[in-house]
Short mmCIF file of N, CA and C in Angstrom, two decimals:
data_model
loop_
_atom_site.label_atom_id
_atom_site.label_comp_id
_atom_site.label_asym_id
_atom_site.label_seq_id
_atom_site.Cartn_x
_atom_site.Cartn_y
_atom_site.Cartn_z
N UNK K 1 -10.81 26.64 -13.21
CA UNK K 1 -9.37 26.58 -13.06
C UNK K 1 -8.76 25.98 -14.31
N UNK K 2 -8.64 26.73 -15.32
CA UNK K 2 -8.07 26.24 -16.57
C UNK K 2 -6.61 25.89 -16.38
N UNK K 3 -6.19 24.78 -16.97
CA UNK K 3 -4.79 24.38 -16.91
C UNK K 3 -4.41 23.63 -15.65
N UNK K 4 -5.34 23.48 -14.73
CA UNK K 4 -5.04 22.76 -13.49
C UNK K 4 -5.92 21.52 -13.42
N UNK K 5 -5.35 20.45 -12.91
CA UNK K 5 -6.09 19.21 -12.76
C UNK K 5 -6.21 18.89 -11.29
N UNK K 6 -7.38 18.55 -10.87
CA UNK K 6 -7.59 18.15 -9.48
C UNK K 6 -7.29 16.65 -9.37
N UNK K 7 -6.46 16.31 -8.42
CA UNK K 7 -6.16 14.89 -8.20
C UNK K 7 -7.36 14.24 -7.54
N UNK K 8 -7.77 13.14 -8.07
CA UNK K 8 -8.90 12.42 -7.50
C UNK K 8 -8.37 11.17 -6.82
N UNK K 9 -8.50 11.11 -5.51
CA UNK K 9 -8.03 9.96 -4.76
C UNK K 9 -9.18 8.97 -4.64
N UNK K 10 -8.88 7.71 -4.85
CA UNK K 10 -9.90 6.69 -4.89
C UNK K 10 -9.53 5.54 -3.96
N UNK K 11 -10.48 5.11 -3.19
CA UNK K 11 -10.31 3.90 -2.40
C UNK K 11 -10.99 2.78 -3.17
N UNK K 12 -10.17 1.90 -3.73
CA UNK K 12 -10.70 0.82 -4.57
C UNK K 12 -10.36 -0.55 -3.98
N UNK K 13 -10.38 -0.64 -2.66
CA UNK K 13 -10.19 -1.92 -1.99
C UNK K 13 -11.34 -2.13 -1.02
N UNK K 14 -11.58 -3.38 -0.70
CA UNK K 14 -12.62 -3.72 0.28
C UNK K 14 -12.14 -4.93 1.06
N UNK K 15 -12.93 -5.33 2.03
CA UNK K 15 -12.60 -6.51 2.83
C UNK K 15 -12.48 -7.75 1.96
N UNK K 16 -13.10 -7.74 0.79
CA UNK K 16 -13.01 -8.88 -0.13
C UNK K 16 -11.60 -9.02 -0.71
N UNK K 17 -10.75 -7.98 -0.57
CA UNK K 17 -9.40 -8.01 -1.11
C UNK K 17 -8.36 -8.55 -0.12
N UNK K 18 -8.79 -9.07 1.02
CA UNK K 18 -7.85 -9.68 1.96
C UNK K 18 -7.08 -10.77 1.21
N UNK K 19 -5.75 -10.75 1.37
CA UNK K 19 -4.88 -11.70 0.68
C UNK K 19 -4.23 -11.10 -0.56
N UNK K 20 -4.73 -9.94 -1.00
CA UNK K 20 -4.18 -9.26 -2.17
C UNK K 20 -3.12 -8.26 -1.75
N UNK K 21 -2.20 -7.95 -2.67
CA UNK K 21 -1.20 -6.90 -2.43
C UNK K 21 -1.85 -5.56 -2.76
N UNK K 22 -1.72 -4.61 -1.85
CA UNK K 22 -2.34 -3.31 -2.05
C UNK K 22 -1.33 -2.18 -1.85
N UNK K 23 -1.68 -1.04 -2.39
CA UNK K 23 -0.97 0.21 -2.13
C UNK K 23 -1.98 1.12 -1.47
N UNK K 24 -1.61 1.68 -0.32
CA UNK K 24 -2.55 2.46 0.47
C UNK K 24 -1.88 3.77 0.90
N UNK K 25 -2.58 4.86 0.77
CA UNK K 25 -2.11 6.16 1.27
C UNK K 25 -2.97 6.51 2.48
N UNK K 26 -2.27 6.89 3.56
CA UNK K 26 -2.98 7.23 4.79
C UNK K 26 -2.56 8.62 5.28
N UNK K 27 -3.45 9.25 6.01
CA UNK K 27 -3.14 10.54 6.63
C UNK K 27 -2.69 10.25 8.07
N UNK K 28 -1.50 10.75 8.40
CA UNK K 28 -0.96 10.58 9.74
C UNK K 28 -1.55 11.62 10.68
N UNK K 29 -1.48 11.39 12.00
CA UNK K 29 -2.00 12.38 12.95
C UNK K 29 -1.37 13.77 12.79
N UNK K 30 -0.16 13.83 12.24
CA UNK K 30 0.52 15.12 12.02
C UNK K 30 -0.04 15.88 10.83
N UNK K 31 -0.91 15.23 10.04
CA UNK K 31 -1.46 15.84 8.84
C UNK K 31 -0.68 15.46 7.59
N UNK K 32 0.49 14.82 7.76
CA UNK K 32 1.28 14.35 6.62
C UNK K 32 0.67 13.06 6.09
N UNK K 33 1.15 12.66 4.91
CA UNK K 33 0.68 11.43 4.29
C UNK K 33 1.81 10.41 4.26
N UNK K 34 1.43 9.14 4.30
CA UNK K 34 2.39 8.05 4.25
C UNK K 34 1.79 6.93 3.42
N UNK K 35 2.64 6.26 2.65
CA UNK K 35 2.19 5.13 1.83
C UNK K 35 2.57 3.81 2.47
N UNK K 36 1.71 2.83 2.33
CA UNK K 36 1.97 1.48 2.80
C UNK K 36 1.68 0.55 1.63
N UNK K 37 2.65 -0.30 1.30
CA UNK K 37 2.47 -1.30 0.24
C UNK K 37 2.73 -2.66 0.86
N UNK K 38 1.81 -3.58 0.64
CA UNK K 38 1.97 -4.92 1.18
C UNK K 38 0.70 -5.72 1.00
N UNK K 39 0.66 -6.87 1.65
CA UNK K 39 -0.48 -7.78 1.54
C UNK K 39 -1.50 -7.41 2.61
N UNK K 40 -2.73 -7.21 2.18
CA UNK K 40 -3.83 -6.94 3.11
C UNK K 40 -4.15 -8.23 3.86
N UNK K 41 -3.79 -8.28 5.13
CA UNK K 41 -3.98 -9.51 5.92
C UNK K 41 -5.36 -9.59 6.57
N UNK K 42 -5.88 -8.43 6.96
CA UNK K 42 -7.22 -8.45 7.54
C UNK K 42 -7.82 -7.05 7.47
N UNK K 43 -9.13 -7.02 7.61
CA UNK K 43 -9.87 -5.76 7.66
C UNK K 43 -11.05 -6.01 8.59
N UNK K 44 -10.86 -5.64 9.85
CA UNK K 44 -11.93 -5.84 10.82
C UNK K 44 -11.89 -4.73 11.86
N UNK K 45 -13.02 -4.52 12.49
CA UNK K 45 -13.16 -3.46 13.50
C UNK K 45 -12.66 -2.12 12.98
N UNK K 46 -12.94 -1.83 11.69
CA UNK K 46 -12.58 -0.57 11.03
C UNK K 46 -11.08 -0.32 10.98
N UNK K 47 -10.30 -1.42 10.99
CA UNK K 47 -8.83 -1.33 10.91
C UNK K 47 -8.32 -2.31 9.88
N UNK K 48 -7.43 -1.82 9.01
CA UNK K 48 -6.78 -2.67 8.02
C UNK K 48 -5.42 -3.08 8.55
N UNK K 49 -5.04 -4.32 8.34
CA UNK K 49 -3.72 -4.81 8.71
C UNK K 49 -2.99 -5.18 7.42
N UNK K 50 -1.87 -4.50 7.15
CA UNK K 50 -1.11 -4.70 5.92
C UNK K 50 0.28 -5.18 6.28
N UNK K 51 0.69 -6.31 5.69
CA UNK K 51 2.02 -6.88 5.94
C UNK K 51 2.97 -6.43 4.85
N UNK K 52 3.97 -5.62 5.24
CA UNK K 52 4.99 -5.15 4.29
C UNK K 52 5.94 -6.29 3.94
N UNK K 53 6.72 -6.12 2.87
CA UNK K 53 7.66 -7.17 2.45
C UNK K 53 8.73 -7.41 3.50
N UNK K 54 8.96 -6.44 4.39
CA UNK K 54 9.94 -6.60 5.48
C UNK K 54 9.41 -7.49 6.59
N UNK K 55 8.10 -7.79 6.54
CA UNK K 55 7.47 -8.58 7.59
C UNK K 55 6.73 -7.72 8.60
N UNK K 56 6.95 -6.40 8.56
CA UNK K 56 6.29 -5.49 9.48
C UNK K 56 4.79 -5.48 9.21
N UNK K 57 3.99 -5.55 10.27
CA UNK K 57 2.55 -5.46 10.16
C UNK K 57 2.14 -4.04 10.50
N UNK K 58 1.48 -3.37 9.55
CA UNK K 58 1.04 -1.99 9.74
C UNK K 58 -0.47 -1.99 9.88
N UNK K 59 -0.97 -1.40 10.97
CA UNK K 59 -2.41 -1.29 11.17
C UNK K 59 -2.84 0.13 10.83
N UNK K 60 -3.83 0.23 9.97
CA UNK K 60 -4.30 1.53 9.48
C UNK K 60 -5.79 1.67 9.79
N UNK K 61 -6.16 2.67 10.59
CA UNK K 61 -7.59 2.89 10.83
C UNK K 61 -8.28 3.27 9.51
N UNK K 62 -9.46 2.73 9.31
CA UNK K 62 -10.22 2.99 8.08
C UNK K 62 -10.35 4.48 7.79
N UNK K 63 -10.59 5.28 8.82
CA UNK K 63 -10.81 6.71 8.58
C UNK K 63 -9.53 7.48 8.26
N UNK K 64 -8.35 6.85 8.39
CA UNK K 64 -7.08 7.50 8.02
C UNK K 64 -6.73 7.22 6.56
N UNK K 65 -7.42 6.25 5.94
CA UNK K 65 -7.14 5.86 4.56
C UNK K 65 -7.73 6.91 3.61
N UNK K 66 -6.88 7.44 2.71
CA UNK K 66 -7.37 8.42 1.75
C UNK K 66 -7.37 7.89 0.32
N UNK K 67 -6.59 6.84 0.06
CA UNK K 67 -6.57 6.21 -1.26
C UNK K 67 -6.01 4.81 -1.11
N UNK K 68 -6.48 3.91 -1.96
CA UNK K 68 -5.97 2.53 -1.93
C UNK K 68 -6.38 1.81 -3.20
N UNK K 69 -5.53 0.88 -3.60
CA UNK K 69 -5.87 0.05 -4.76
C UNK K 69 -5.11 -1.26 -4.69
N UNK K 70 -5.63 -2.27 -5.37
CA UNK K 70 -4.94 -3.55 -5.50
C UNK K 70 -3.84 -3.36 -6.54
N UNK K 71 -2.65 -3.91 -6.25
CA UNK K 71 -1.52 -3.80 -7.17
C UNK K 71 -1.00 -5.20 -7.48
N UNK K 72 -0.23 -5.34 -8.58
CA UNK K 72 0.29 -6.66 -8.93
C UNK K 72 1.23 -7.21 -7.85
N UNK K 73 1.38 -8.54 -7.82
CA UNK K 73 2.31 -9.14 -6.86
C UNK K 73 3.72 -8.59 -7.05
N UNK K 74 4.48 -8.62 -5.97
CA UNK K 74 5.86 -8.14 -6.04
C UNK K 74 6.65 -9.02 -7.00
N UNK K 75 7.42 -8.42 -7.90
CA UNK K 75 8.20 -9.23 -8.82
C UNK K 75 9.30 -9.99 -8.08
N UNK K 76 9.72 -11.14 -8.62
CA UNK K 76 10.79 -11.89 -7.96
C UNK K 76 12.08 -11.09 -7.98
N UNK K 77 12.97 -11.34 -7.02
CA UNK K 77 14.23 -10.60 -7.00
C UNK K 77 15.04 -10.87 -8.27
N UNK K 78 15.71 -9.83 -8.73
CA UNK K 78 16.55 -9.99 -9.92
C UNK K 78 17.80 -10.78 -9.57
N UNK K 79 18.19 -11.63 -10.47
CA UNK K 79 19.43 -12.38 -10.27
C UNK K 79 20.55 -11.61 -10.92
N UNK K 80 21.62 -11.49 -10.22
CA UNK K 80 22.79 -10.80 -10.76
C UNK K 80 23.50 -11.75 -11.72
N UNK K 81 23.85 -11.26 -12.90
CA UNK K 81 24.56 -12.15 -13.84
C UNK K 81 25.95 -12.49 -13.30
N UNK K 82 26.33 -13.72 -13.54
CA UNK K 82 27.66 -14.16 -13.11
C UNK K 82 28.71 -13.56 -14.03
N UNK K 83 29.87 -13.28 -13.47
CA UNK K 83 30.97 -12.80 -14.30
C UNK K 83 31.43 -13.91 -15.22
N UNK K 84 31.68 -13.55 -16.46
CA UNK K 84 32.19 -14.55 -17.42
C UNK K 84 33.64 -14.84 -17.09
N UNK K 85 33.97 -16.12 -17.07
CA UNK K 85 35.37 -16.51 -16.77
C UNK K 85 36.21 -16.57 -18.02
#
């Protein structure tokens, strides 16, 4: 297939990454894909628990995960500059 690149999805997280911020792509039961970004809180019984910045806890079955990696911590919120008087 000249001129075409195959996307290679990689799972580069493990239970040792609990406490780290991760980006995870999962396959939904509908066959669609969904991304979850947050702190990996636990990985047990073949289920990952990821806490989003909104506080929502998302549980992802291991076999639904198609790609994942550790990502840098969320940057601090930007401060809006004050209007000059």
